[in-house]
mmCIF file of C-alpha atoms in Angstrom:
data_model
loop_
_atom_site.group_PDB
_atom_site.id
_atom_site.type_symbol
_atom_site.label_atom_id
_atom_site.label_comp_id
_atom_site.label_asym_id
_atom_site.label_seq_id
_atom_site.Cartn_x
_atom_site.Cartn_y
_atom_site.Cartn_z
ATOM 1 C CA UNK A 93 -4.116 83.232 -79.538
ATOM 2 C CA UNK A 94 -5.276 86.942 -79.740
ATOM 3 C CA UNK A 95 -8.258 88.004 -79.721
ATOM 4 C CA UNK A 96 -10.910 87.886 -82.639
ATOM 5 C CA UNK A 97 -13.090 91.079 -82.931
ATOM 6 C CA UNK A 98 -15.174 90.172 -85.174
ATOM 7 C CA UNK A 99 -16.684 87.366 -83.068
ATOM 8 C CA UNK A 100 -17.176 89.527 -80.060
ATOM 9 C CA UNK A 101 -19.209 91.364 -82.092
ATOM 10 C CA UNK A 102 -20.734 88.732 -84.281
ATOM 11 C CA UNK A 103 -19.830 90.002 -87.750
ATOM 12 C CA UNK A 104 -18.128 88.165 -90.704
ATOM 13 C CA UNK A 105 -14.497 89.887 -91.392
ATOM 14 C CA UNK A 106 -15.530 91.996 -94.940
ATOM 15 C CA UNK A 107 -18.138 93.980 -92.526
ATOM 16 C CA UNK A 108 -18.300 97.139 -93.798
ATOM 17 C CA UNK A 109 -18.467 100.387 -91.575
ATOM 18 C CA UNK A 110 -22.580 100.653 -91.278
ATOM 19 C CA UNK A 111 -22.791 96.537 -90.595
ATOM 20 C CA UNK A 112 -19.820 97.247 -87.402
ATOM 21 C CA UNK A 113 -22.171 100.055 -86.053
ATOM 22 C CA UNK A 114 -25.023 98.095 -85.887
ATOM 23 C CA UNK A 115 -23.391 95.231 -84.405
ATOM 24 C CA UNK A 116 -22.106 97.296 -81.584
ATOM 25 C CA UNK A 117 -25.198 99.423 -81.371
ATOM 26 C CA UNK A 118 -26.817 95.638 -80.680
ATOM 27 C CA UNK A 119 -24.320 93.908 -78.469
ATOM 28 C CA UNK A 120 -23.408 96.796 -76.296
ATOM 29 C CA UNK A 121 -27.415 97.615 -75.414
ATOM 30 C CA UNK A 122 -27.722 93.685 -74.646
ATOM 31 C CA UNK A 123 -24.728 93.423 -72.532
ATOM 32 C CA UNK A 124 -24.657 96.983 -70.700
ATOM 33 C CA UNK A 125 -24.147 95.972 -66.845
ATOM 34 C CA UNK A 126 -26.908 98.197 -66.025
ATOM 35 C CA UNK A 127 -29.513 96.152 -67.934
ATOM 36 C CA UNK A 128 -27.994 92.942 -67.956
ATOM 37 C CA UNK A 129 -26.924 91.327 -64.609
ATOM 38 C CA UNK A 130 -25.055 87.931 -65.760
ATOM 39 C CA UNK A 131 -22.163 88.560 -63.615
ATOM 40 C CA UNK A 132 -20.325 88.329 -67.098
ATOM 41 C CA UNK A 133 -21.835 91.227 -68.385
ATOM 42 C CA UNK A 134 -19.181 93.485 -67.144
ATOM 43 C CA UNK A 135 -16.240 91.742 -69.119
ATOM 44 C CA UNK A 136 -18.279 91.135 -72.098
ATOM 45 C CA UNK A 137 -19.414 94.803 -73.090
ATOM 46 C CA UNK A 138 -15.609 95.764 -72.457
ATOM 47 C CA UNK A 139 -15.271 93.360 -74.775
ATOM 48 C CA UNK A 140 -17.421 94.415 -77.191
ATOM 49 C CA UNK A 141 -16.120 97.997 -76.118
ATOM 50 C CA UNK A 142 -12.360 96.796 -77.828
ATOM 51 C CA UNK A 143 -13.804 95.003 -80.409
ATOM 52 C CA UNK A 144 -15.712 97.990 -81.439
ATOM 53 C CA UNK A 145 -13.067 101.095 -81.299
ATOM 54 C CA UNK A 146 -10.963 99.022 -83.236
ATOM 55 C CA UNK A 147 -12.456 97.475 -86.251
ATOM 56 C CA UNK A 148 -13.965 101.139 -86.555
ATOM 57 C CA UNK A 149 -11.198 102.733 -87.293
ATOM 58 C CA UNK A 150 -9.539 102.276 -90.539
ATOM 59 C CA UNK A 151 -5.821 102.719 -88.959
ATOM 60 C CA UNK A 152 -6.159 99.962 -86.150
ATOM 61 C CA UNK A 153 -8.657 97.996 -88.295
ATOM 62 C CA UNK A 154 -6.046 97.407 -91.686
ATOM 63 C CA UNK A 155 -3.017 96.465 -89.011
ATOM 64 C CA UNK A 156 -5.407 94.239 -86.688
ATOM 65 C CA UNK A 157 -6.340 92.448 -89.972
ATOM 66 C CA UNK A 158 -2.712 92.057 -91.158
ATOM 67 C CA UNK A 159 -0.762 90.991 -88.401
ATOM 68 C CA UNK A 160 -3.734 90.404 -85.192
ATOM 69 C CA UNK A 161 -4.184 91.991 -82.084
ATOM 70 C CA UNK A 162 -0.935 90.919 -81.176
ATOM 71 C CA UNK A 163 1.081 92.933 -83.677
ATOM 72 C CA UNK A 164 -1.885 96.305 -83.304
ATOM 73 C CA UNK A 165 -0.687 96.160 -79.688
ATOM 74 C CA UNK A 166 3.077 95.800 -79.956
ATOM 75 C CA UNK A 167 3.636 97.741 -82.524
ATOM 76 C CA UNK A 168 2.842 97.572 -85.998
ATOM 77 C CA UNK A 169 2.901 99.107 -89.335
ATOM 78 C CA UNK A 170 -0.379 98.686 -91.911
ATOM 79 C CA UNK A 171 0.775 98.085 -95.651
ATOM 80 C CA UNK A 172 -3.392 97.431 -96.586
ATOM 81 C CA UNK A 173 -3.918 100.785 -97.735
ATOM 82 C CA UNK A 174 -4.843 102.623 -94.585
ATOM 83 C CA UNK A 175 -4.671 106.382 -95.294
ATOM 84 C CA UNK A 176 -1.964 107.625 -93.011
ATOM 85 C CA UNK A 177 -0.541 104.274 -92.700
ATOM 86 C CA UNK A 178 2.168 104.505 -89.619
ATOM 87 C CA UNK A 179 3.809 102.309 -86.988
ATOM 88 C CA UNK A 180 1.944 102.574 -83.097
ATOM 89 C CA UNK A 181 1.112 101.252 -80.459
ATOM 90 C CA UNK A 182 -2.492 100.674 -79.342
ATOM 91 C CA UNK A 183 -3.850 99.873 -76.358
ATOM 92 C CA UNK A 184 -7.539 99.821 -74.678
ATOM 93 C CA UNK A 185 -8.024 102.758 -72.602
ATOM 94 C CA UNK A 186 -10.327 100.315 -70.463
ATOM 95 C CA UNK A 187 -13.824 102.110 -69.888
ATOM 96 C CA UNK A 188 -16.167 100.570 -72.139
ATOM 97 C CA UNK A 189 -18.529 102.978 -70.717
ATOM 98 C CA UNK A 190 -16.636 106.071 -72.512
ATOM 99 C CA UNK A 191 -17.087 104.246 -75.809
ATOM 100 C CA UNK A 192 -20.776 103.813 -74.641
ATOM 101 C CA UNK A 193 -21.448 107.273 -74.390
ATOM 102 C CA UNK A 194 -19.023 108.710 -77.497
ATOM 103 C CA UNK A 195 -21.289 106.199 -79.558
ATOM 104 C CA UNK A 196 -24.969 107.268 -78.191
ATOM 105 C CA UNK A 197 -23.908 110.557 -77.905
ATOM 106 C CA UNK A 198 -24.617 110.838 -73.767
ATOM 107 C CA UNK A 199 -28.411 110.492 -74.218
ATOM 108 C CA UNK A 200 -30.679 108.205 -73.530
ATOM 109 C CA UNK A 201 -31.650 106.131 -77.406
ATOM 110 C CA UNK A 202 -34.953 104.940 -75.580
ATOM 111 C CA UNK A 203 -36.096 108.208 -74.765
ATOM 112 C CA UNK A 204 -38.107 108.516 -78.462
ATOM 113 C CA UNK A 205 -39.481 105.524 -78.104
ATOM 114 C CA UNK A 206 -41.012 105.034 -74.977
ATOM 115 C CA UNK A 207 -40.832 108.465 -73.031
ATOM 116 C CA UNK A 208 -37.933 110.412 -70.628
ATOM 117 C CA UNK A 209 -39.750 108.829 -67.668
ATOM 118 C CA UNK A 210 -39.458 105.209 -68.825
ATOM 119 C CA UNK A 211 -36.549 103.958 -66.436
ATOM 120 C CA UNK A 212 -35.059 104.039 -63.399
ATOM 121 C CA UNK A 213 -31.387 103.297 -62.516
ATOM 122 C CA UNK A 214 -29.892 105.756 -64.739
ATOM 123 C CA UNK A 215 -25.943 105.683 -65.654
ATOM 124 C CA UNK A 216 -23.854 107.223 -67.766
ATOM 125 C CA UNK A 217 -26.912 109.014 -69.563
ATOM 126 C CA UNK A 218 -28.496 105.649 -70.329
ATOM 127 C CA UNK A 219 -31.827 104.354 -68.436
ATOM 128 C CA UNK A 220 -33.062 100.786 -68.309
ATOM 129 C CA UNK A 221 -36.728 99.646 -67.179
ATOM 130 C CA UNK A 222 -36.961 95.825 -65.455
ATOM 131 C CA UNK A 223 -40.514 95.833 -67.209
ATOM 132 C CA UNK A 224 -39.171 96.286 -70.547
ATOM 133 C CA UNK A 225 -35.905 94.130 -70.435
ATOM 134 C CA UNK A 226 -37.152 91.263 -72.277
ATOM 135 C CA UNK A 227 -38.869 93.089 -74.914
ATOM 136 C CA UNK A 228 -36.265 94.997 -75.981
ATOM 137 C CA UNK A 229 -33.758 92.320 -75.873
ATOM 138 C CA UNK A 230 -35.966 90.427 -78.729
ATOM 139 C CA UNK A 231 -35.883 93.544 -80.672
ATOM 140 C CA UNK A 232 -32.153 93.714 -80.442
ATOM 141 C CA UNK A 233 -31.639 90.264 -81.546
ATOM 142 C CA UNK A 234 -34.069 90.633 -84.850
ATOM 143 C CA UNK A 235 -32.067 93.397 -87.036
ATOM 144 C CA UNK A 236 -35.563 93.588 -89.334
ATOM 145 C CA UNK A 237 -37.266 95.359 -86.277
ATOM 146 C CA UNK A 238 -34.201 96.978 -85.201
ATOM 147 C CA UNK A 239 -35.289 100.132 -83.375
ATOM 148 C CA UNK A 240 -32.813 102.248 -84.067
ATOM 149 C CA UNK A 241 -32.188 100.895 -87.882
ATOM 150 C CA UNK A 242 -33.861 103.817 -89.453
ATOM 151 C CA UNK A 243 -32.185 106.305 -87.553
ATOM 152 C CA UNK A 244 -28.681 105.500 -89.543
ATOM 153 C CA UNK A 245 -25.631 107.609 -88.272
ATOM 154 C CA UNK A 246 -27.744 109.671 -85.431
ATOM 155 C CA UNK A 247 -26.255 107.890 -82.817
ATOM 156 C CA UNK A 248 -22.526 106.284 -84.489
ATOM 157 C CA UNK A 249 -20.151 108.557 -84.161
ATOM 158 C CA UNK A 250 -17.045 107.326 -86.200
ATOM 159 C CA UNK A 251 -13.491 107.852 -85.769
ATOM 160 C CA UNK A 252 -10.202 106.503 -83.815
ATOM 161 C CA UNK A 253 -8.215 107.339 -81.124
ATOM 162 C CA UNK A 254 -4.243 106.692 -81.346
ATOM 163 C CA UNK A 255 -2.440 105.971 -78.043
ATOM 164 C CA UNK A 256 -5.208 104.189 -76.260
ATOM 165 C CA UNK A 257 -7.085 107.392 -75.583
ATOM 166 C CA UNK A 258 -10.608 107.266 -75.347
ATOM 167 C CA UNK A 259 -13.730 109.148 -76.560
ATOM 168 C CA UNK A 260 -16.261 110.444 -74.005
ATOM 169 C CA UNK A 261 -15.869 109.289 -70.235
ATOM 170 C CA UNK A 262 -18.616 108.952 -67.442
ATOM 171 C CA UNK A 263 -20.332 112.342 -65.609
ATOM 172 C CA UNK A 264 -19.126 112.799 -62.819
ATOM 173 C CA UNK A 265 -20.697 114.574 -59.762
ATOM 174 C CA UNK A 266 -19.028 117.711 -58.935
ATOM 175 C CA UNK A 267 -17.630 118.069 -62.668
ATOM 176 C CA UNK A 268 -17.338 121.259 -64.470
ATOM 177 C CA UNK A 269 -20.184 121.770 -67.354
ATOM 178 C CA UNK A 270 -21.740 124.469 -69.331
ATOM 179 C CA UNK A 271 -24.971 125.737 -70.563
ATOM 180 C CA UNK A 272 -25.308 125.512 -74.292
ATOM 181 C CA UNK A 273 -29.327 126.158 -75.350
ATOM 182 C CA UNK A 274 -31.692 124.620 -72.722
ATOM 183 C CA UNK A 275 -28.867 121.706 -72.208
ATOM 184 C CA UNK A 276 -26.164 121.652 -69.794
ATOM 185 C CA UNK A 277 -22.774 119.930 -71.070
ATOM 186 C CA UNK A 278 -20.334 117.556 -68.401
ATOM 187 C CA UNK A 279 -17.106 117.447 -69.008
ATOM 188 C CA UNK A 280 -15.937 113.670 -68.625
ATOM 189 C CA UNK A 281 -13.161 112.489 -66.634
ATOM 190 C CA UNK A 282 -9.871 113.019 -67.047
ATOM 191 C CA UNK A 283 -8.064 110.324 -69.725
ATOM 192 C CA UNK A 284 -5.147 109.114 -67.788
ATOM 193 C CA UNK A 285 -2.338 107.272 -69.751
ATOM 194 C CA UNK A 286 0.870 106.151 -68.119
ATOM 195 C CA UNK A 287 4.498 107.469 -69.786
ATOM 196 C CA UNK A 288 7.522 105.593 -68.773
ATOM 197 C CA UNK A 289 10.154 106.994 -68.470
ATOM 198 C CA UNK A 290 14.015 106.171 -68.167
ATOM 199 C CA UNK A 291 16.610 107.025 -65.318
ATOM 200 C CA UNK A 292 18.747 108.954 -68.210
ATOM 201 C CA UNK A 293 15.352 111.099 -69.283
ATOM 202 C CA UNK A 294 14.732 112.089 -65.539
ATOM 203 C CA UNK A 295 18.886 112.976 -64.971
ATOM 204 C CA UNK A 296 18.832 115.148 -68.093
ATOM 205 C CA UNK A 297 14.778 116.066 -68.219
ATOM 206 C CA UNK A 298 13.460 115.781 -71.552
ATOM 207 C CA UNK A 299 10.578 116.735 -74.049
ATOM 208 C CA UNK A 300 8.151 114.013 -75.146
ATOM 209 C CA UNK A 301 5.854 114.094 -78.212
ATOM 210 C CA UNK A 302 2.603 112.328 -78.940
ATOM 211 C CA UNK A 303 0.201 112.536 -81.471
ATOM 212 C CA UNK A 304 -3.051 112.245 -80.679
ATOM 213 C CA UNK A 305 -6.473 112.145 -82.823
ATOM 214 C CA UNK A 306 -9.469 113.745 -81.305
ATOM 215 C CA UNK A 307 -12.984 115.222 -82.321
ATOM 216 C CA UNK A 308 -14.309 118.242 -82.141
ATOM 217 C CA UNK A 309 -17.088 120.458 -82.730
ATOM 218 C CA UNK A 310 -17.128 122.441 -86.428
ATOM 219 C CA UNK A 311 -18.484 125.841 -86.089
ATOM 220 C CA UNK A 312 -21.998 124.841 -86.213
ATOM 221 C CA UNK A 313 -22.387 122.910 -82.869
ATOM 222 C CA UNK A 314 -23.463 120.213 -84.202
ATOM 223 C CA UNK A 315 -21.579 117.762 -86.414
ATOM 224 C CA UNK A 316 -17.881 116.587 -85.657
ATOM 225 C CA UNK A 317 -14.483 116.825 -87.570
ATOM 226 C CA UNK A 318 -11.469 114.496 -86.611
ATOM 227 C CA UNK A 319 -8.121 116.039 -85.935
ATOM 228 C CA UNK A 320 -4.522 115.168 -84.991
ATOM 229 C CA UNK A 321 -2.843 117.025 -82.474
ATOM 230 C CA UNK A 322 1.053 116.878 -80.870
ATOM 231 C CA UNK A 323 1.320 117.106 -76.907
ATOM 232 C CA UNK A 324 4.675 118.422 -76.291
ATOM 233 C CA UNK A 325 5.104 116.798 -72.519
ATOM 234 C CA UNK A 326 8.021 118.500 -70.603
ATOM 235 C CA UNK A 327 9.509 116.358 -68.228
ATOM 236 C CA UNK A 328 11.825 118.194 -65.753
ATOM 237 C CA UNK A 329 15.079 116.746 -64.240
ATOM 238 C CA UNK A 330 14.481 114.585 -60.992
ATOM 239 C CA UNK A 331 10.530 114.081 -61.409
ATOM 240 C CA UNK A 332 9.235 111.242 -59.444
ATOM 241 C CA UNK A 333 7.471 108.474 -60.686
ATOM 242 C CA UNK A 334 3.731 109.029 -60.060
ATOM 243 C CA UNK A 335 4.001 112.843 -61.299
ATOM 244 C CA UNK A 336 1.056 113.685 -63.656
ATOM 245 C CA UNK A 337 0.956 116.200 -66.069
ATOM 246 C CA UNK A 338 -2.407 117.394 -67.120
ATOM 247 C CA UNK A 339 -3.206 118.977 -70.693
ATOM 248 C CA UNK A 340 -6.828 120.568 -70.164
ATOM 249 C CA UNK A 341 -9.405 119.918 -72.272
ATOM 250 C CA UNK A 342 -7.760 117.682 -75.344
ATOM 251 C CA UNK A 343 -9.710 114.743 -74.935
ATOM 252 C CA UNK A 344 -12.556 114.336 -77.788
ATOM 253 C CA UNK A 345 -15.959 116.527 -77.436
ATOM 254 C CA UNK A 346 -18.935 115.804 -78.720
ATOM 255 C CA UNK A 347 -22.301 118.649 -78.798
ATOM 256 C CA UNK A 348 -23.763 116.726 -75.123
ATOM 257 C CA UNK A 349 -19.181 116.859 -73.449
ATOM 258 C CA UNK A 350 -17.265 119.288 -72.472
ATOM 259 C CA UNK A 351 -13.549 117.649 -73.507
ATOM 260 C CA UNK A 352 -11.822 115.671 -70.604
ATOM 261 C CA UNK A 353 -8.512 116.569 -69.469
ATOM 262 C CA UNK A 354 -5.626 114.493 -70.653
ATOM 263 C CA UNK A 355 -3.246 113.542 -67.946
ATOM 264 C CA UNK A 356 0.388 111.591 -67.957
ATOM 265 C CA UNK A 357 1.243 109.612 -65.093
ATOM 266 C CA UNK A 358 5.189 109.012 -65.109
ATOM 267 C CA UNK A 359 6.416 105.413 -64.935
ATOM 268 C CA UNK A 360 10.073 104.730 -64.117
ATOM 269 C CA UNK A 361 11.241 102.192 -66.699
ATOM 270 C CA UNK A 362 13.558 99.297 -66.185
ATOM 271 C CA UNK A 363 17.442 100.146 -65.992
ATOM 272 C CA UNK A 364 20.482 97.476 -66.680
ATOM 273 C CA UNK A 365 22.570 98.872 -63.656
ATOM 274 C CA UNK A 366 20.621 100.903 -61.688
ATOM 275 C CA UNK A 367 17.255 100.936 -59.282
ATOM 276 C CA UNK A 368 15.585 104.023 -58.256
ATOM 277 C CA UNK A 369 15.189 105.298 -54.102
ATOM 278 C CA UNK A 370 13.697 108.748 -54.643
ATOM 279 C CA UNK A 371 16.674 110.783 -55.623
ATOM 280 C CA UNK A 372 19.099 108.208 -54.532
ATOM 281 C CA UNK A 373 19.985 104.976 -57.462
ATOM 282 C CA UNK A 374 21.322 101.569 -56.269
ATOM 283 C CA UNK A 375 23.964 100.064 -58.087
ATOM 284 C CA UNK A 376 24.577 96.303 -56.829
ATOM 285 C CA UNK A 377 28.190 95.506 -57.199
ATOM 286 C CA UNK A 378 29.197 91.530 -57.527
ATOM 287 C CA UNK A 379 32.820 90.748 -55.758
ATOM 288 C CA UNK A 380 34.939 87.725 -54.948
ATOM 289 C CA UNK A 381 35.202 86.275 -51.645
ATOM 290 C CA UNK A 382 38.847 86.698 -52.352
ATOM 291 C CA UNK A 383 38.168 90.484 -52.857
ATOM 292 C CA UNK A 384 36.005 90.896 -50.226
ATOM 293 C CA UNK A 385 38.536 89.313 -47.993
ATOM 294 C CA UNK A 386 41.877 90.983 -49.202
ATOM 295 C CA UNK A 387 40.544 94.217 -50.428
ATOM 296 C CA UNK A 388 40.004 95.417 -53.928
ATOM 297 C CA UNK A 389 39.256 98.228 -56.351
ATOM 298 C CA UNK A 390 35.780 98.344 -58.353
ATOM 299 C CA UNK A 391 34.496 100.693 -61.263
ATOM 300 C CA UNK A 392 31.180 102.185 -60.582
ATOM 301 C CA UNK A 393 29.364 103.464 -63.693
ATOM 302 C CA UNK A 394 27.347 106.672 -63.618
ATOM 303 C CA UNK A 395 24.092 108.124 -64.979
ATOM 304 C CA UNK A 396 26.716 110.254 -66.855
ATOM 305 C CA UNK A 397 28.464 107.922 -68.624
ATOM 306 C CA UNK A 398 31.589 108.332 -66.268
ATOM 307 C CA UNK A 399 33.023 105.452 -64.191
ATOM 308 C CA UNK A 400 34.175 106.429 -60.521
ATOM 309 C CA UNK A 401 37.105 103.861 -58.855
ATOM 310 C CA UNK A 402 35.863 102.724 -55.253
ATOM 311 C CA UNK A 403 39.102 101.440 -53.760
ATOM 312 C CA UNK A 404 37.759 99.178 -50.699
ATOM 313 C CA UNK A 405 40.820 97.930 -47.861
ATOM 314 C CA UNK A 406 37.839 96.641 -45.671
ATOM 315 C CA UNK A 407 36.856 93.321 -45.412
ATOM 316 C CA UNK A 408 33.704 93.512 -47.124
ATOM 317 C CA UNK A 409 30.337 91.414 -45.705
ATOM 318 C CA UNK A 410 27.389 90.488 -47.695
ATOM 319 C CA UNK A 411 25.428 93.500 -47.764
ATOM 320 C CA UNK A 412 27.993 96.725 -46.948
ATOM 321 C CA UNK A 413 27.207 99.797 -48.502
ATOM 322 C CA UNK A 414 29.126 102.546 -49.483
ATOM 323 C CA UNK A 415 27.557 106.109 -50.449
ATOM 324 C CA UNK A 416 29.010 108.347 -53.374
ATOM 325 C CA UNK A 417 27.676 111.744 -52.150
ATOM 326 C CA UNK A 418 25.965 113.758 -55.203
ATOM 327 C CA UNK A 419 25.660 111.182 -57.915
ATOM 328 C CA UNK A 420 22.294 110.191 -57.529
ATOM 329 C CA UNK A 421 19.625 112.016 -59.284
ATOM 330 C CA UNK A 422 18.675 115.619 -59.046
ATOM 331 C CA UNK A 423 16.361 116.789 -56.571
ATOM 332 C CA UNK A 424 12.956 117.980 -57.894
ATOM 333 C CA UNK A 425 12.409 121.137 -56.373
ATOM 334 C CA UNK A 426 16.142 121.782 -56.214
ATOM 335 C CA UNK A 427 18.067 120.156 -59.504
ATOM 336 C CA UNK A 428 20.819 121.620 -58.916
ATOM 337 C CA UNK A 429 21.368 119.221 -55.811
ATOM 338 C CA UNK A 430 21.462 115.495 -56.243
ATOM 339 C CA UNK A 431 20.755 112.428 -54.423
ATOM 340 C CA UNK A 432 23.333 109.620 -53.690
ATOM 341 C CA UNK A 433 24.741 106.611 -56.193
ATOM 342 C CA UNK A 434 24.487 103.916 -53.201
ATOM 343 C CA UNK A 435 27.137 100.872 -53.951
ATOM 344 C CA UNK A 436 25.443 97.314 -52.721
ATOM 345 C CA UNK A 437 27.925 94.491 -52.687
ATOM 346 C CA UNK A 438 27.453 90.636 -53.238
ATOM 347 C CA UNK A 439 29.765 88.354 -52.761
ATOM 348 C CA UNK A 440 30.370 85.793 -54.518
ATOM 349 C CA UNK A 441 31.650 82.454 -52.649
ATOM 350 C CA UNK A 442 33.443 79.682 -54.947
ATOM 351 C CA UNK A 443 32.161 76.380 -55.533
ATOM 352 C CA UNK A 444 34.796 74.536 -54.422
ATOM 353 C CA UNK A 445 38.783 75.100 -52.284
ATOM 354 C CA UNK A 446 41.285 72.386 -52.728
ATOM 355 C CA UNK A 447 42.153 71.142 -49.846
ATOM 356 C CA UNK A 448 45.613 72.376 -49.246
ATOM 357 C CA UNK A 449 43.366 75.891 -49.157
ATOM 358 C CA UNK A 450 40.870 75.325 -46.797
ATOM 359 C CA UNK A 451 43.867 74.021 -44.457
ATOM 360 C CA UNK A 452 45.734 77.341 -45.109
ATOM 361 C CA UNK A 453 42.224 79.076 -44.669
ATOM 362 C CA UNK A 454 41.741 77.010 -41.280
ATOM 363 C CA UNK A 455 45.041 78.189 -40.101
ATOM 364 C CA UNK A 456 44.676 81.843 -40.780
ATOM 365 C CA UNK A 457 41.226 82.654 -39.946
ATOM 366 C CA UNK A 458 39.948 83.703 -36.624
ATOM 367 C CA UNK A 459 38.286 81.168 -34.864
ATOM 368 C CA UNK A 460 35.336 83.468 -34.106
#
């Protein structure tokens, strides 16, 4: 059973865009770890974080409500009308705190009410006071004395992100910023997202595209415009798994955030013949004990789409390897040099030998 958004954040499923605001604006003040301390509080404003960044945007809102968080996160395509309507995948970038701040715009929303010296244990641009805890909690929960209700869109910032990327990240000590008036922007950290990759794409190198939607600043500094943008990733022959690439500055930015960095981190996907060793691949070849006893010729396939004969007149144990110099991958700082295709064998024993066999076998075989 996937999960239901419109529970976590307490809101029937015909909410319309203000009513999803203020439910988040609600929920994610009551829950914040920094104010709450149930030692649920974590999960449950990530929660509310999800819930949130999907059911306010159009795109993943129309496919979650056709085919569930199941289909929004596998892959789906909306048919309800959504402008732009395509097939993607979505997933959670994970730091409900990023939302946090995107949504509040990195200040403080109790600062008009009750003063910039009201709290201590300040995070992510957001104080909370012990003394006032309860108070404000009972405002929360009563949407007639909502404190921010008359304040409308000053805080929501609406719009998506495609690809799991997220809006604004946490400050970071030691992080670049600038000075815009008597203000001094962060820039949040970097949005990581991991690309995998296959064995065929890192033999040839390849070019990946992905679309992503940010915000940015119009011309006045002050109010946003959403845009789509294609990252052209370049992914040279032999690159390792863990190699990031970094795209500086794409990430959303708001009139508090300097953009984050976007970064790739390079997953090796799954292959049907092969496993990776650094430049080297592992091919695991399956034999008879008959084979492995008398000899044998196998067919070893290739990242190339060739097959190389491997004649073998050794008796071959569980376990021997043989090495075909130069067909592995190609070395990163030197593709024109490769790594090694390394041959495992397995043997396979029979079930069963009639027993005229195993006599012959008892005769013939060494004793030790």
């Amino acid at each position: 059973m996937g999960k239901d958004y419109y529970k976590t954040l307490g809101i029937p499923k015909g909410s319309n865009e203000e009513e999803i605001k203020k439910a988040y604006r609600r929920m994610a003040l009551r829950f914040h770890p920094d104010k709450n301390k149930d030692s649920d509080a974590e999960e449950k404003f990530k929660e509310i974080a999800e819930a949130y960044e999907v059911l306010s945007d159009p795109k993943k809102r129309a496919v979650y409500d056709q085919l569930g968080e199941e289909g929004l996160k596998t892959g789906g395509s909306s048919t309800s009308g959504a402008p732009g309507s395509s097939t993607y995948h979505y997933t959670f970038h994970g730091d409900p705190h990023a939302t946090f701040a995107s949504f509040f715009g990195g200040s403080n929303p109790f600062d008009m009410f009750f003063g910039s010296n009201r709290g201590h244990g300040r995070s992510n641009g957001f104080s909370f006071h012990n003394d006032h805890n309860k108070d404000v909690e009972q405002d929360l929960d009563m949407e007639e004395e909502d404190p921010f209700a008359h304040f409308g869109r000053q805080f929501g910032f609406p719009g998506g992100i495609n690809n799991g990327f997220p809006g604004e990240g946490r400050r970071r000590r030691g992080a670049p910023s600038e000075c815009l008036g008597n203000s001094r922007r962060h820039q949040d950290p970097p949005v990581v997202h991991e690309l995998k990759v296959s064995l065929e794409e890192i033999f040839h190198g390849c070019t990946k595209r992905m679309k992503i939607t940010r915000r940015r600043l119009n011309p006045d500094g002050r109010s946003m415009r959403t845009e789509d943008k294609i990252l052209n990733i370049v992914i040279k022959k032999g690159w390792k798994e863990g190699t990031k690439i970094t795209f500086p500055k794409e990430g959303d930015e708001t009139p508090e955030n300097i953009p984050a960095d976007i970064a790739f981190v390079l997953k090796d996907k799954g292959h049907a013949h092969f496993k990776r060793d650094g430049s080297n691949i592992i091919y695991n070849c399956k034999i008879t004990l008959k084979e492995a006893l008398c000899g044998c010729t196998v067919s070893i396939p290739t990242l190339e789409n060739r097959v190389i004969s491997l004649p073998c007149h050794d008796i071959i144990k569980p376990g021997t390897m043989k090495r075909l110099r130069g067909e592995g991958l190609p070395f990163p700082k030197s593709p024109s040099q490769r790594g090694d295709l390394i041959v495992e064998f397995s043997v396979r024993f029979p079930d069963r030998i009639p027993p005229q066999s195993k006599e012959i076998i008892r005769q013939h075989l060494p004793q030790s």
